[in-house]
Coordinates of C-alpha atoms in Angstrom, one line a residue:
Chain A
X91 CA 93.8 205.2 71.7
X92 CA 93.2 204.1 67.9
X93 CA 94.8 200.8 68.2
X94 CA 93.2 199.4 71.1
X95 CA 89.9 200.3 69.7
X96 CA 91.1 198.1 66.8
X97 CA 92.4 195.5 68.7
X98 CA 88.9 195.2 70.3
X99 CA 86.7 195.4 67.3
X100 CA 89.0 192.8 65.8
X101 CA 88.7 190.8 68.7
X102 CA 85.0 190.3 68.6
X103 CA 85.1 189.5 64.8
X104 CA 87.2 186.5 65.4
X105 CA 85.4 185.4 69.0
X106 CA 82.2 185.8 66.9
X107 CA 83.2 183.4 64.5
X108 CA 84.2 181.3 66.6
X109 CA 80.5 180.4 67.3
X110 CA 80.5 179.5 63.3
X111 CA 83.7 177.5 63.5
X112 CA 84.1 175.6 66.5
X113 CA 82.1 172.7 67.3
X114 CA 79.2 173.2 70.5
X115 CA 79.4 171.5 73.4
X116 CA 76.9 169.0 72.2
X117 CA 76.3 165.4 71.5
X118 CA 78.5 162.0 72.6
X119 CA 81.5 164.1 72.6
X120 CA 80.0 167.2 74.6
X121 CA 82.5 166.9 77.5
X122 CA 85.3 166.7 75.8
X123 CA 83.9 169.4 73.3
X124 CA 83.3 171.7 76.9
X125 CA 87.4 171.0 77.3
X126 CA 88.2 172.2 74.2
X127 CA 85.6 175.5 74.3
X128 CA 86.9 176.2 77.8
X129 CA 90.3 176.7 76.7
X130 CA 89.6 178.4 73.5
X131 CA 86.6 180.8 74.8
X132 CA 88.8 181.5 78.1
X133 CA 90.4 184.8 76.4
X134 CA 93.5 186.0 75.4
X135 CA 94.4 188.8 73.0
X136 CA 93.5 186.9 69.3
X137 CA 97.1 188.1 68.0
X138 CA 97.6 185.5 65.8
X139 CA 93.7 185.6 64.3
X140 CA 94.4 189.5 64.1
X141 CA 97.7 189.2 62.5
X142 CA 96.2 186.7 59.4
X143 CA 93.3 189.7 59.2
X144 CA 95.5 192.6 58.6
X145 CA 97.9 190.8 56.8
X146 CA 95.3 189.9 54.0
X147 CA 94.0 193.1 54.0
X148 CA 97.3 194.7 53.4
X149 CA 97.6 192.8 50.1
X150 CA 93.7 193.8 49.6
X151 CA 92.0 192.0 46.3
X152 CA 88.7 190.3 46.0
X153 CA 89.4 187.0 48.1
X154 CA 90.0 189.7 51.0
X155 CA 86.3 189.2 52.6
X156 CA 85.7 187.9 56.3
X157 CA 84.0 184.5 54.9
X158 CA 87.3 183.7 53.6
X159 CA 89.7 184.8 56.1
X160 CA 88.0 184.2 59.1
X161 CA 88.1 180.1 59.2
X162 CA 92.2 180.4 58.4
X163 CA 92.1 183.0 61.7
X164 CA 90.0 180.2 64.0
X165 CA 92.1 177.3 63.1
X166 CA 95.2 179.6 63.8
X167 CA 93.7 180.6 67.6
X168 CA 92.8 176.8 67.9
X169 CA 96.4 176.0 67.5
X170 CA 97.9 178.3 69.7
X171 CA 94.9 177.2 72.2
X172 CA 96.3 173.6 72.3
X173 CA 100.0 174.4 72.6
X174 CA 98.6 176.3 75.7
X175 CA 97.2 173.7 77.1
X176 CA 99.5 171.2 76.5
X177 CA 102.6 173.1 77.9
X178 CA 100.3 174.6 80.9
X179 CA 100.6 170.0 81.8
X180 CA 101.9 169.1 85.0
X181 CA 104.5 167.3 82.6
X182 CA 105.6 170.7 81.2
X183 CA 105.3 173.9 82.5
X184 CA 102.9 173.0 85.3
X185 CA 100.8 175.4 85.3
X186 CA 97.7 176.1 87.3
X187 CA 96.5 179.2 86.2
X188 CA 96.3 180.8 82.8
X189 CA 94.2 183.9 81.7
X190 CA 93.1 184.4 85.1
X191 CA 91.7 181.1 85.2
X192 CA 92.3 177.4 86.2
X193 CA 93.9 175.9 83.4
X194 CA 92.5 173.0 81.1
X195 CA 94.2 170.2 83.3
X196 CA 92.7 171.6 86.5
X197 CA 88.9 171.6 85.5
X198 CA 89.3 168.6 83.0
X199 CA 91.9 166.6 84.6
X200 CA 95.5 165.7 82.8
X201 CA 94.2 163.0 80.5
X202 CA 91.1 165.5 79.5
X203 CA 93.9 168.2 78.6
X204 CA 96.0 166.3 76.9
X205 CA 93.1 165.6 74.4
X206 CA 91.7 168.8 74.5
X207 CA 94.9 169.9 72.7
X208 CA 94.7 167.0 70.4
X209 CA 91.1 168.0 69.6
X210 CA 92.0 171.8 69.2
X211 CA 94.9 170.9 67.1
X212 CA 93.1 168.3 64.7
X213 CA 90.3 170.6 64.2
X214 CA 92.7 173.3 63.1
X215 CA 93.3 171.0 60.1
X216 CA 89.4 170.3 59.7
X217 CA 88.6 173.7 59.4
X218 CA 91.1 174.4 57.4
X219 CA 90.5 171.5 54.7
X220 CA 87.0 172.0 54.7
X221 CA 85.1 172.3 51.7
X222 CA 82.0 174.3 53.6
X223 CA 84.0 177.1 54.6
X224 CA 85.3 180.1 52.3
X225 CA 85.7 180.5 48.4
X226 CA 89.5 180.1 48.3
X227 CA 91.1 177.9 45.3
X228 CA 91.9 174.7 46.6
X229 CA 95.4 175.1 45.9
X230 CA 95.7 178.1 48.3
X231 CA 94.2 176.1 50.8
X232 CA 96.6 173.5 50.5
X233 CA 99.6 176.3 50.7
X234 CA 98.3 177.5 53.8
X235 CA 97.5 174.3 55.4
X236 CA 101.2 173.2 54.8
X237 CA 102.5 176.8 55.5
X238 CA 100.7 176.5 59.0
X239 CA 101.3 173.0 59.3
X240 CA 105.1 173.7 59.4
X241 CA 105.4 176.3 61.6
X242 CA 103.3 174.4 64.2
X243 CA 105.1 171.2 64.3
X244 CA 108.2 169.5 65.0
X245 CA 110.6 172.6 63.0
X246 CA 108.4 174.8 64.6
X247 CA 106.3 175.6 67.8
X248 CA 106.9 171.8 68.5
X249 CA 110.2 171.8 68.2
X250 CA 110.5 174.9 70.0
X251 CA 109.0 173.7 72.8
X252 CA 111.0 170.7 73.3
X253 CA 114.5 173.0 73.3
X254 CA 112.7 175.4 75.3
X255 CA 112.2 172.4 78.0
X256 CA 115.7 170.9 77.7
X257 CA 117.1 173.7 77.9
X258 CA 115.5 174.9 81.5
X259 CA 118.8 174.9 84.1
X260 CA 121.2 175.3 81.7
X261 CA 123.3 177.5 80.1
X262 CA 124.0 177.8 76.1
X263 CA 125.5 180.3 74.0
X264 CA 122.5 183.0 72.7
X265 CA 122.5 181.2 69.7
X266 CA 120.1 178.9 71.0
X267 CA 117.8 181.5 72.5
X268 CA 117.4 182.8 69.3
X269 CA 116.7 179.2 68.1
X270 CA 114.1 178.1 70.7
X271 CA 112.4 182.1 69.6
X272 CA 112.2 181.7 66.7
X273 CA 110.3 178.3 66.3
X274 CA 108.8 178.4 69.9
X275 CA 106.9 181.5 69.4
X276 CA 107.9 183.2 65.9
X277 CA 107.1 180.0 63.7
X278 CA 103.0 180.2 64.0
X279 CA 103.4 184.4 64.1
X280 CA 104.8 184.5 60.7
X281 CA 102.8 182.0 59.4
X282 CA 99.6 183.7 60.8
X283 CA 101.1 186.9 58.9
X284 CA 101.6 184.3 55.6
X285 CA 98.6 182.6 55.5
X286 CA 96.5 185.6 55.3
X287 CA 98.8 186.8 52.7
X288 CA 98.5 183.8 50.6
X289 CA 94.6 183.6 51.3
X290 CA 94.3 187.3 49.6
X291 CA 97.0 185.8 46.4
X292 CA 99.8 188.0 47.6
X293 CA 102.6 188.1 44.5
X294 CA 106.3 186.7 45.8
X295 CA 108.0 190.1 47.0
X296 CA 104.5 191.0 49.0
X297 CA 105.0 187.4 50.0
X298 CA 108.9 188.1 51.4
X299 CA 108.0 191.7 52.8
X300 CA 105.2 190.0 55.0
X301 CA 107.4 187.1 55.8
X302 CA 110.3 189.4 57.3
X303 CA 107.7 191.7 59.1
X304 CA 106.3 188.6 60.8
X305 CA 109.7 187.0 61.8
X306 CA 110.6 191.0 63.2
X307 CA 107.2 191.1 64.9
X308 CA 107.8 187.3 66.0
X309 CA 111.2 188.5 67.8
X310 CA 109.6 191.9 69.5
X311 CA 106.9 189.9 70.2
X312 CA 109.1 187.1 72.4
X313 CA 111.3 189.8 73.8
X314 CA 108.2 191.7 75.4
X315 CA 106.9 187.9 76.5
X316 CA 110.2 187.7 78.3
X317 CA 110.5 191.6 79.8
X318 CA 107.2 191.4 81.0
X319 CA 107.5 187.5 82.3
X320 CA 110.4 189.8 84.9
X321 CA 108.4 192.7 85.4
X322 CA 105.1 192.6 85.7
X323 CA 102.9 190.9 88.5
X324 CA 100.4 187.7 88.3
X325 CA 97.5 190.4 88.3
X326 CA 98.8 192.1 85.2
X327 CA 99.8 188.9 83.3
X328 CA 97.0 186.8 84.3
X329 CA 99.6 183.5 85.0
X330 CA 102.4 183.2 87.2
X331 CA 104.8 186.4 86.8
X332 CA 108.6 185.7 87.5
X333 CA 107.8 182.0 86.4
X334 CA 110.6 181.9 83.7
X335 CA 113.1 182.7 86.6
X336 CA 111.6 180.5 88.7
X337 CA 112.2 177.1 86.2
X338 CA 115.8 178.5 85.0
X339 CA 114.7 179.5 81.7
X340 CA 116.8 182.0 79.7
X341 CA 115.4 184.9 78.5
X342 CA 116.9 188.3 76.9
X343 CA 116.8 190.2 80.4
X344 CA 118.9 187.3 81.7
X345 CA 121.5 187.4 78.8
X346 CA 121.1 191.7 78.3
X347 CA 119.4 193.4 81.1
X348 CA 116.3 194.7 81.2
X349 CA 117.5 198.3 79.3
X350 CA 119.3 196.3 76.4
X351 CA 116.2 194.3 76.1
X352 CA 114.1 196.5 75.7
X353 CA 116.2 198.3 73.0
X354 CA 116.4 195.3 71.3
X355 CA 112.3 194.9 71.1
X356 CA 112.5 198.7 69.7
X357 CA 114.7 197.6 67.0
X358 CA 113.0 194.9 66.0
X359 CA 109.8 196.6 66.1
X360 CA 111.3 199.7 63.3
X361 CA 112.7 196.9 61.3
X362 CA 109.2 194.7 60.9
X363 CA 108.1 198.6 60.4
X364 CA 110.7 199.1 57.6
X365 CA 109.6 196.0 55.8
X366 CA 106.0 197.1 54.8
X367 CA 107.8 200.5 52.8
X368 CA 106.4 199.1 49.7
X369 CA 102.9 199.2 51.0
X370 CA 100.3 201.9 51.4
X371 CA 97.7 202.3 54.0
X372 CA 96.3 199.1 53.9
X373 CA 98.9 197.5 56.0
X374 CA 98.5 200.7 58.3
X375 CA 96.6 197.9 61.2
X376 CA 100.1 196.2 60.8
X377 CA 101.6 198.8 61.2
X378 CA 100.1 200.1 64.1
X379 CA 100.2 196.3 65.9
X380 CA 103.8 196.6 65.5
X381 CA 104.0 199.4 67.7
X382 CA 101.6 198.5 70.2
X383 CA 104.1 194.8 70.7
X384 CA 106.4 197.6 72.0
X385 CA 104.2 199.4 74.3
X386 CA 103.3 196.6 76.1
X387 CA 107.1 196.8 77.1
X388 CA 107.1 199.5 79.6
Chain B
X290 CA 100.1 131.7 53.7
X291 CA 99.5 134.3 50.4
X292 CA 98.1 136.7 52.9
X293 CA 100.9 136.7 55.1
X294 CA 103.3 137.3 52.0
X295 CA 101.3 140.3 51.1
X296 CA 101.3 141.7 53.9
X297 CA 105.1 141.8 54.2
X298 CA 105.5 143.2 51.7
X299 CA 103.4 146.2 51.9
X300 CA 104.5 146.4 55.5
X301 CA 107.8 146.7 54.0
X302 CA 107.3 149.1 51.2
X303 CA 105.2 151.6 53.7
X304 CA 108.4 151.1 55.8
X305 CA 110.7 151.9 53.6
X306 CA 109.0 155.2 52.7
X307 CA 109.0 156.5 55.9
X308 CA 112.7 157.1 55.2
X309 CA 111.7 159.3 52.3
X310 CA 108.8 160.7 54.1
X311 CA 109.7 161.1 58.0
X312 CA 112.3 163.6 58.6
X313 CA 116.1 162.3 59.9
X314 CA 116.8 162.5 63.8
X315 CA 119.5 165.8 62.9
X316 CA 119.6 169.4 63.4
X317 CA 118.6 171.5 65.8
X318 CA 115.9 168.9 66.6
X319 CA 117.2 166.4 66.5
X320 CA 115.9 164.4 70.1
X321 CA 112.7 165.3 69.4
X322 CA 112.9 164.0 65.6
X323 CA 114.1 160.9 67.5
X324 CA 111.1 160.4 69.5
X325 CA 108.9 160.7 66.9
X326 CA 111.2 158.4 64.7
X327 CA 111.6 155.6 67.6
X328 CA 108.1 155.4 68.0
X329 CA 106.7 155.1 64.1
X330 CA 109.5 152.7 63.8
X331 CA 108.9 150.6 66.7
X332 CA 107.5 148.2 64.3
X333 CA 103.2 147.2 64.0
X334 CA 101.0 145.6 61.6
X335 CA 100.8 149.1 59.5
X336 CA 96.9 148.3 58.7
X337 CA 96.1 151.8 57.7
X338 CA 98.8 152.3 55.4
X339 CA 98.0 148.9 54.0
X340 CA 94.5 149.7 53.5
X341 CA 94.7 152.9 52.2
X342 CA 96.9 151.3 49.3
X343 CA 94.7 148.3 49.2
X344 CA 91.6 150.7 48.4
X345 CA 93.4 152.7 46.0
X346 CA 94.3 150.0 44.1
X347 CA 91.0 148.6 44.1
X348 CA 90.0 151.4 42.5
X349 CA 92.7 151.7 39.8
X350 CA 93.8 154.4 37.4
X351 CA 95.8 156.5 36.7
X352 CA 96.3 158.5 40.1
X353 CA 97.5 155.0 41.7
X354 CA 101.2 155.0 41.7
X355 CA 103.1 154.2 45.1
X356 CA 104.2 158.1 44.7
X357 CA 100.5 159.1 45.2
X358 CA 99.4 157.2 47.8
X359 CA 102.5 156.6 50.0
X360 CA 102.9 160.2 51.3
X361 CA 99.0 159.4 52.5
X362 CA 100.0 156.1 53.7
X363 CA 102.7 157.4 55.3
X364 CA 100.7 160.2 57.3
X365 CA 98.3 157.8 58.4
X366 CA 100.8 155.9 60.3
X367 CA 102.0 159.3 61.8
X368 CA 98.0 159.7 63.4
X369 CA 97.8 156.2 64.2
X370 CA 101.2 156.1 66.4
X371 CA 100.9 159.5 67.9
X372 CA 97.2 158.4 69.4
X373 CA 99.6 155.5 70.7
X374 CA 102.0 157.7 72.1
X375 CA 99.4 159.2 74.4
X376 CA 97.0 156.8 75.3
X377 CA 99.9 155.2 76.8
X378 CA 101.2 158.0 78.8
X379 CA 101.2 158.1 82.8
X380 CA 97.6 160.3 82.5
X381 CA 95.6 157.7 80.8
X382 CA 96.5 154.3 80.3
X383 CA 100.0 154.5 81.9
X384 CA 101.3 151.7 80.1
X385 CA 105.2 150.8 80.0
X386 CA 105.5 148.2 77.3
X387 CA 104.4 148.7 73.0
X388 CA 104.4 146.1 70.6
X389 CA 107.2 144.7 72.9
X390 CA 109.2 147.8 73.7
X391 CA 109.3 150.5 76.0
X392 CA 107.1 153.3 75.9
X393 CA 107.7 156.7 74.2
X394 CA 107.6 158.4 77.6
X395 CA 109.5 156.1 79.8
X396 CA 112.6 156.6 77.0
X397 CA 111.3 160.5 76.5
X398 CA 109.6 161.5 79.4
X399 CA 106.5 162.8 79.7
X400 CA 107.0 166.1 78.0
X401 CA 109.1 164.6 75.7
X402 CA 106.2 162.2 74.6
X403 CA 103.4 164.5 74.9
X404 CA 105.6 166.7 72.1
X405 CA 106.5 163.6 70.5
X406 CA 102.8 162.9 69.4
X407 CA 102.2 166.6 69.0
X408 CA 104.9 166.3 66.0
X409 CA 103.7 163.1 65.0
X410 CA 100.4 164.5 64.7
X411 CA 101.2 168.1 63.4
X412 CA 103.6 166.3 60.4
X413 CA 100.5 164.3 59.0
X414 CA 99.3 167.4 57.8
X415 CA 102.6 168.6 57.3
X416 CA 103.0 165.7 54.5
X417 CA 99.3 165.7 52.9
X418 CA 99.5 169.1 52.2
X419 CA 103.2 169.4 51.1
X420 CA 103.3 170.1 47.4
X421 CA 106.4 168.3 46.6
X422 CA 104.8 165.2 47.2
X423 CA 102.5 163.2 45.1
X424 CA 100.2 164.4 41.5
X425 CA 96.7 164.5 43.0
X426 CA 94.9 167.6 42.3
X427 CA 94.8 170.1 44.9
X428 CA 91.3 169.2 45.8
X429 CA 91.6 165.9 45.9
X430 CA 94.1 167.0 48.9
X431 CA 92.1 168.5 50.3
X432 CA 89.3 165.6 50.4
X433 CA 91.5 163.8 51.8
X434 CA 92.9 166.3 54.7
X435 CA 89.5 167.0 55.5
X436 CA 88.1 163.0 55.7
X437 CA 91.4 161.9 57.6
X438 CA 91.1 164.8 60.3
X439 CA 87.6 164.6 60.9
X440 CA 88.0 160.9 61.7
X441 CA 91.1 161.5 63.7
X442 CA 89.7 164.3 65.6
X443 CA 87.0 165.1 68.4
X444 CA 84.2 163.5 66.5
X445 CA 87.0 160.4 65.9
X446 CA 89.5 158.9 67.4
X447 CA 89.9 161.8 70.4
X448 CA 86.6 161.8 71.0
X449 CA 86.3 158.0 71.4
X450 CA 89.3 158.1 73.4
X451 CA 87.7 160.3 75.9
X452 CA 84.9 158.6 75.7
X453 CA 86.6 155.2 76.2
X454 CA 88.6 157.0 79.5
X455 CA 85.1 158.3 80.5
X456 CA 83.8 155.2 80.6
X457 CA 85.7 152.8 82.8
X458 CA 85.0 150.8 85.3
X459 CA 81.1 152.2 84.7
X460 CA 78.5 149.8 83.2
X461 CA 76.6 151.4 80.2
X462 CA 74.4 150.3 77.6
X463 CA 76.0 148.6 74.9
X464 CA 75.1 151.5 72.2
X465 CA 77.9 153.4 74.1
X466 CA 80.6 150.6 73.3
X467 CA 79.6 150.7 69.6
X468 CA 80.3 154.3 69.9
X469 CA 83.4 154.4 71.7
X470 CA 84.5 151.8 69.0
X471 CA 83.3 153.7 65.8
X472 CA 85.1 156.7 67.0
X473 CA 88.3 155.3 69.0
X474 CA 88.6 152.8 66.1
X475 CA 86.5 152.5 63.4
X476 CA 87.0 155.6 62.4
X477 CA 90.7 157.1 61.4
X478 CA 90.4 153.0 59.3
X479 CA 87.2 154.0 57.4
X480 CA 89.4 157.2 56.8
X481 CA 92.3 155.0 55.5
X482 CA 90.2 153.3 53.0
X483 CA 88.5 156.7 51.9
X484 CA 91.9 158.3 51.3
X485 CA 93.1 155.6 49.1
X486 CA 89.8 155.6 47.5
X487 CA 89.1 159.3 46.9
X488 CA 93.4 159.3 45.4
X489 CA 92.2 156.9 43.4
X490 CA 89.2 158.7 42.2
X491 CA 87.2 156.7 42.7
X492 CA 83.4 157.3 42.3
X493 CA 80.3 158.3 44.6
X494 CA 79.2 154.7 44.7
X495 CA 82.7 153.0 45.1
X496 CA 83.6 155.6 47.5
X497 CA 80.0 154.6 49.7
X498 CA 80.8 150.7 49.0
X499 CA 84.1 151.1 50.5
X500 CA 82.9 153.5 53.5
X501 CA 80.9 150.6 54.3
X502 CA 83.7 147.9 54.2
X503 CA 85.8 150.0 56.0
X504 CA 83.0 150.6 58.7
X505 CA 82.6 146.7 58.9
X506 CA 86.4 145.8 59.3
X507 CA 86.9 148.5 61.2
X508 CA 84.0 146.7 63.6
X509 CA 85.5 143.7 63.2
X510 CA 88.7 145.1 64.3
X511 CA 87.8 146.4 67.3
X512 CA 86.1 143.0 68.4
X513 CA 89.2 140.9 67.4
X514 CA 91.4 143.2 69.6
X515 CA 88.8 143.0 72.4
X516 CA 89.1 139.4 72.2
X517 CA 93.0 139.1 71.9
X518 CA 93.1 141.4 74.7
X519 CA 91.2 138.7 76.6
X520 CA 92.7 135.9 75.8
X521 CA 96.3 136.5 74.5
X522 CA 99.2 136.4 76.8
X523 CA 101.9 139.9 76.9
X524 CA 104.4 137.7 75.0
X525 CA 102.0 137.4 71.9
X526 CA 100.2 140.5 72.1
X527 CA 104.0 142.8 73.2
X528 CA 101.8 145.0 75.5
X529 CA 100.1 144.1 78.8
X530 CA 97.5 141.3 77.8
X531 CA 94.1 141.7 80.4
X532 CA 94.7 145.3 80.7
X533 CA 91.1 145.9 79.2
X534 CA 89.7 143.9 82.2
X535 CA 92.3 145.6 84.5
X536 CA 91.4 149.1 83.6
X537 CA 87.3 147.8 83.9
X538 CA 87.0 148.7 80.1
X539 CA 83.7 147.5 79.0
X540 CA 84.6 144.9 75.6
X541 CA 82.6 142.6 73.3
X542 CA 83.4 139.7 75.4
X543 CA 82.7 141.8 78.7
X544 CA 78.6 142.0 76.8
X545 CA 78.3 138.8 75.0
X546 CA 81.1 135.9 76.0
X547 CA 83.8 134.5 73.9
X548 CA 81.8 132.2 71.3
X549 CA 79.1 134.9 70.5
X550 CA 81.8 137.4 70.4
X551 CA 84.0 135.5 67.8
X552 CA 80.5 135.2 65.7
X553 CA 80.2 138.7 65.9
X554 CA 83.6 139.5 64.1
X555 CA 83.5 136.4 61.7
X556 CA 79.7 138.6 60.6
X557 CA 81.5 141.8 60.3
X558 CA 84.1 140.2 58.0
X559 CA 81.1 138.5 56.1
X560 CA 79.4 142.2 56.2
X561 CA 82.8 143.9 54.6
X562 CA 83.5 141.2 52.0
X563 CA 79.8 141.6 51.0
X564 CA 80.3 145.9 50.5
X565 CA 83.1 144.6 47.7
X566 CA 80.3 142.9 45.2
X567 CA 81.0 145.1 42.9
X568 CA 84.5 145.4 43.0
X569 CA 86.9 142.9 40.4
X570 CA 89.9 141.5 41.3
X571 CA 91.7 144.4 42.0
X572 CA 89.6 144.3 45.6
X573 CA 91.0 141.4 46.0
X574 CA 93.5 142.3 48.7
X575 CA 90.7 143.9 50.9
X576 CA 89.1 141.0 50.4
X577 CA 92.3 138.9 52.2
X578 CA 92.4 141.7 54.5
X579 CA 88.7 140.8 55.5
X580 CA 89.5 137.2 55.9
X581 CA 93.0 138.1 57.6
X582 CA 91.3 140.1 60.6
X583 CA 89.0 137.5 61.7
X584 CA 91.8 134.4 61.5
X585 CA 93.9 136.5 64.2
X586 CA 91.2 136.0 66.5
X587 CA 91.6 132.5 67.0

């Protein structure tokens, strides 16, 4: 299958530069460093690293080479890392497996987690700010350093997270699902999408178009999250299945059923498809990772 | 006291801007906004923000209006109380009582204050980069993004804070202390200074001159607080006064006693004031600032 062949290949290119972009295990600071790697290293799928890839290639143009893109992809999969680790806390989420493997707090204890995260986020912002890495103008930098910057924080994934918590237990209007979605989880995917988009000089309607795809792909993206959170088994997800159930969190198959659901993560994923009309086959790879959000589904 | 005055007033004009430059406690965020909010303004000396201005205006020109500098100031502040907000949660040094109030996490929670410093942290970079804020070239953003979060970050102030967790109640050599205190301490203020400075643009030798001073009162710092810690009660110090010695964190006095201890900082301050040769009379708030560390320590 074409796009898992992709996937793969893309895969590597980002966990390959990682051994440019992240720090070694070395030095005064090599434990701490070792938490940080751990986490980062540990796996995952690279979505949002994959997403700032295709997306500046879509737009194409001569900033559109790996040297450029590549350290905006790291810092992006450095973020997410953290937020990881910091909800997998016995504060939060409480989590003791992640990946298939212990999480941070576990092997580094809660103290060494908790500055893990702060290392992985910080460095996000080194990498992104510095001067070594790629041949971008500085003011594109500075647009997708406050474009990430945003969507991670407190209007964004932070922010997100906090509802997400307060609202375990309760019930509230679907509203506020959509809410907690969007900056939870769709925040850092559209601005993955939008900072490779501004790293290759997208103009403003390329700029919109990739900005609706990523908040459609966001959506799909959260629905599947949630379907296969109900359906799927701690082998297949790698951390606790059923968990959301488990600390009262809504989710679409508690407010629509599984079969609504997953008509719901169709439609989302034909409208982020409907938003690239205007391009030609270079956004074919986002495309394609539009559909594959939906087979993961079922 | 002239020193006293000026320091009022800066406190108050960095204060001040917070309310242009932290976001409102409203919206859908609105808790969370308020634990990052109750936090920053739970009150403090403001010594970064202070410094940063100090060194920009030491410097001069034309980049040195208060519209310039005090979005910089402002996310300094932001980096300085989030590292508060979790070194004082249950995981590391479990503390109940800041600058004479309660702790983020025993109003917030745990969750709440681990997300708290997240946004804190996350809105920094949120403010340096935003391009509404400020006239600095984009590249002299970015300078200063990239000097703040590589002090702030693993090879800063989170790696000294792991290294200053690692470390108690073990003896080690006294090279480790300097360490733990260049890092944890020393330097996110050097980075203070350097911010103002590189606003300012200032030159390659000012910019090493004031590195220097800022690696010296940073020093000097560090020792005064050790001391304090040692022989301040709570009442005057607003958090628990002896906790170093409880928590069998190595200190200054710890290696060398009181007296040689208090010689120690009064040779740091001699060591900054020194770096500033060069410098007119516009230094001469660093200069007071010098003077002003060592006089708290007695």
């Amino acid at each position: 299958m074409e796009i898992k062949n992709y996937l793969d290949e893309q895969r590597q290119l980002v966990e390959a530069a990682f051994e440019r972009f992240i720090p070694m295990a070395e030095g005064d600071f090599n434990n701490h460093l070792e938490a940080m790697r751990y986490s980062l290293l540990a796996g995952g799928k690279r979505v949002r690293p994959i997403l700032c890839l295709a997306a500046a290639r879509s737009v194409g143009g001569r900033n559109v080479q790996d040297d450029n893109i590549l350290p905006v992809a790291c810092a992006l999969e450095c973020i997410h890392t953290y937020s990881l680790v910091h909800d997998d806390l016995p504060a939060m989420d409480n989590d003791d497996l992640r990946r298939g493997k212990a999480t941070n707090h576990i092997l580094y204890g809660e103290a060494g987690a908790i500055l893990a995260g702060d290392g992985l986020l910080t460095w996000a912002f080194d990498l992104l700010s510095n001067p070594e890495y790629g041949n971008l103008d500085a003011e594109k930098k500075l647009l997708i350093i406050h474009c990430i910057a945003r969507a991670a924080g407190s209007f964004g994934m932070v922010g997100g997270q906090v509802l997400d918590i307060a609202s375990e237990n309760t019930s509230f209007p679907f509203e506020r699902l959509q809410t907690i979605h969007r900056s939870k989880t769709g925040a850092l995917i559209t601005a993955s999408i939008m900072a490779g988009a501004i790293a290759a000089g997208a103009d403003q309607k390329q700029l919109t178009a990739l900005e609706n795809y990523g908040m459609q792909i966001g959506l799909a993206f959260q629905i599947v999250d949630d379907l296969l959170n109900a359906t799927a088994t701690t082998e297949q997800l790698g951390k606790a299945a059923g968990s959301d159930a488990e600390h009262g969190k809504a989710t679409y198959p508690a407010y629509f059923g599984i079969e609504e659901t997953q008509k719901r993560a169709k439609q989302a994923v034909a409208e982020a498809k409907n938003c690239l009309v205007d391009f030609d086959d270079k956004a074919r790879p986002l495309r394609l990772l539009a559909d594959y959000i939906y087979t993961r589904s079922h």
